[in-house]
Amino acid sequence: MSAPTAPTPKPTVTEREARQVAEAAREQDWRKPSFAKELFLGRFRLDLIHPHPLPADEDVQRGEEFLAKLRDFTETQIDSARIEREARIPDETINGLKELGAFGMKIDTKYGGLGLTQVYYNKALALVGSASPAIGALLSAHQSIGVPQPLKIFGTQDQKDTFLPRCARTDISAFLLTEPDVGSDPARLATTAVPDGDHYVLDGVKLWTTNGVVADLLVVMARVPRSEGHKGGITAFVVEAASEGITVENRNAFMGLRGLENGVTRFHHVRVPAANRIGPEGAGLKIALTTLNTGRLSLPAMCVGAGKWCLKIAREWTGAREQWGKPVALHEAVGSKISFIAATTFALEAVVDLCSQMADEDRNDIRIEAALAKLYGSEMAWLMADELVQIRGGRGFETAESLRARGERGVPAEQMLRDLRINRIFEGSTEIMHLLIAREAVDAHLSVAGDLIDPEKSLADKAKAGANAGVFYVKWLPKLVVGQGRIPGAYGAFHQQIDLSTHLRYVERSARKLARSTFYGMSRWQGRMETKQGFLGRIVDIGAELFAMSAACVRAEHLRGSGEHGREAYRLADAFCRQSRIRVEELFGRLWANTDDLDRRVVKDVLSGTYEWLEQGVHDPSGDGPWIADATPGPARRENVHRPIR
């Protein structure tokens, strides 16, 4: 088959077809236990996370040795102010990171990498990301979702031997999935990979290619057309960034992460050896989702680093700044914000460390835990940075450069806020994460009762599903009535000088209530449940809070047992749980008392133009131009701004 000479029409799919593509890509089975999955089913399996899992001694030694080197590098070789000012990471900084081995942190030592565990990889990202979030994004995009991770899981031995040594020391990689008109609905993916002998020919345009401007290797998702001898479907490829026909048409600029090398990449008749295909044809989305199971942990890891920095600045500033005769920290309005930052940072670190260690041990399925960590970490880090800006007052809104120019410490609080904002969108927006987690959370229900609410199933299928559902719910529902959370003294090991056992009992009771609420929602809305995104989002947010409370308590008890700040950890865990319980109760209330139906009616009116009169009296400076750029395949129309690091 020869390569096409005419543009391939963009796929047109229905909502149902898009859902089917997403469903086919997700892992269908649960071969290992999952704490979060059990939590959403109303079963508080504390035994899956307590005692807190621990890394092996040799992993700790290797990790700590690298962290010491990385800390020295961040303090002496990273000029974050220069990166912000020039909107670019200096080549010498990137080359220094390569020499340090930072691009091979997760790559096995036999391929020239450092072979760090997930725990220490995330600690390294938290450290370097606090010095420069743009560098954190560079390293994360390269290793968490770039070439190394999918090859580690799905690559052939030849692919590993060929590409992993390059990724460990010399080459930068990027992950290319998103397109100008395709985001979280990959069923409409328009980039094609047409088989041509022992090659594939790629055509299409990719948007927001993090690292794409400086990358040497690319992981590209493209659609292979079905033909004789070819199953077809969305497929993953390793592509040399310098290949003929690849053009980086634009280096994108953002409100934050100014040093991010993110671009628009065009493929025009790019020949890729079939040997560079990762996995079989049609497995691209499954590879991407599996890669993200642990890859998503990089973002909350950097959110932990941001929280630690926010706490440091809040402590130092509010102790030095006086208002009405005393440090502003001692005014309750400010003190409550500091308490929130401290308690939340402790909980986020507990969540990330727990998920990371579980990923290293590989005894549990952490797809929900990692997604919850990404969702919760990105949302809470943004709130912490926002509170820091408020604590700093006018200085929080002022740039670090301006502060330095007039003789004060150049605290980049406003930059932190801008840099963190993207985490609520990166690697699955908060809204998409809600839906993704909700789908996994109700998997057990859909497995036994899915046919009951599927309008395309026959009466016979529905009858069979009804019988199966009856057997499941007769056994499951009674277990949601009572549990350990109703027994005084349960989880007594967590009752030291400060009592955390009461919070674990609350988690157990709330998990059962959450499961009952989910069941009631399914019973009430049945097939329309998937449209109730407000309800599902609150269900997921409750689960995230319960997971964070559990992780915080387990971490506090671990630190107490090891003699490392145990009393202080207990106090932070207690503060976090008390704050979290208030949020949980509000979310439970909003499950049934909300404005979701009214909001839908208002939205329809907005789209129909009913309220256009409300928009009068302003000037729109946006100018003209399409809402979505043209992504028709074809030759490059702009100069190539690809800039490999030398």
mmCIF file of C-alpha atoms in Angstrom, residues 193 195 200 224-227 229-237 277-284:
data_model
loop_
_atom_site.group_PDB
_atom_site.id
_atom_site.type_symbol
_atom_site.label_atom_id
_atom_site.label_comp_id
_atom_site.label_asym_id
_atom_site.label_seq_id
_atom_site.Cartn_x
_atom_site.Cartn_y
_atom_site.Cartn_z
ATOM 1 C CA ALA A 193 -0.208 6.405 9.993
ATOM 2 C CA PRO A 195 1.217 1.295 6.252
ATOM 3 C CA TYR A 200 4.219 3.771 8.214
ATOM 4 C CA VAL A 224 -3.803 3.373 11.317
ATOM 5 C CA PRO A 225 -6.583 2.728 8.748
ATOM 6 C CA ARG A 226 -8.013 -0.760 8.710
ATOM 7 C CA SER A 227 -6.888 -2.729 5.652
ATOM 8 C CA GLY A 229 -3.361 -7.479 7.128
ATOM 9 C CA HIS A 230 -3.789 -4.427 9.341
ATOM 10 C CA LYS A 231 -6.146 -4.296 12.309
ATOM 11 C CA GLY A 232 -5.884 -0.528 12.355
ATOM 12 C CA GLY A 233 -6.844 1.832 15.164
ATOM 13 C CA ILE A 234 -4.995 4.377 17.280
ATOM 14 C CA THR A 235 -1.376 3.247 17.498
ATOM 15 C CA ALA A 236 1.782 4.448 19.256
ATOM 16 C CA PHE A 237 5.103 5.046 17.492
ATOM 17 C CA ARG A 277 5.658 0.814 16.521
ATOM 18 C CA ILE A 278 5.028 0.330 20.259
ATOM 19 C CA GLY A 279 2.766 -2.657 20.812
ATOM 20 C CA PRO A 280 0.227 -3.884 18.265
ATOM 21 C CA GLU A 281 -1.919 -1.700 16.042
ATOM 22 C CA GLY A 282 -4.904 -0.286 17.882
ATOM 23 C CA ALA A 283 -3.243 -0.441 21.302
ATOM 24 C CA GLY A 284 -2.177 3.224 21.421
#
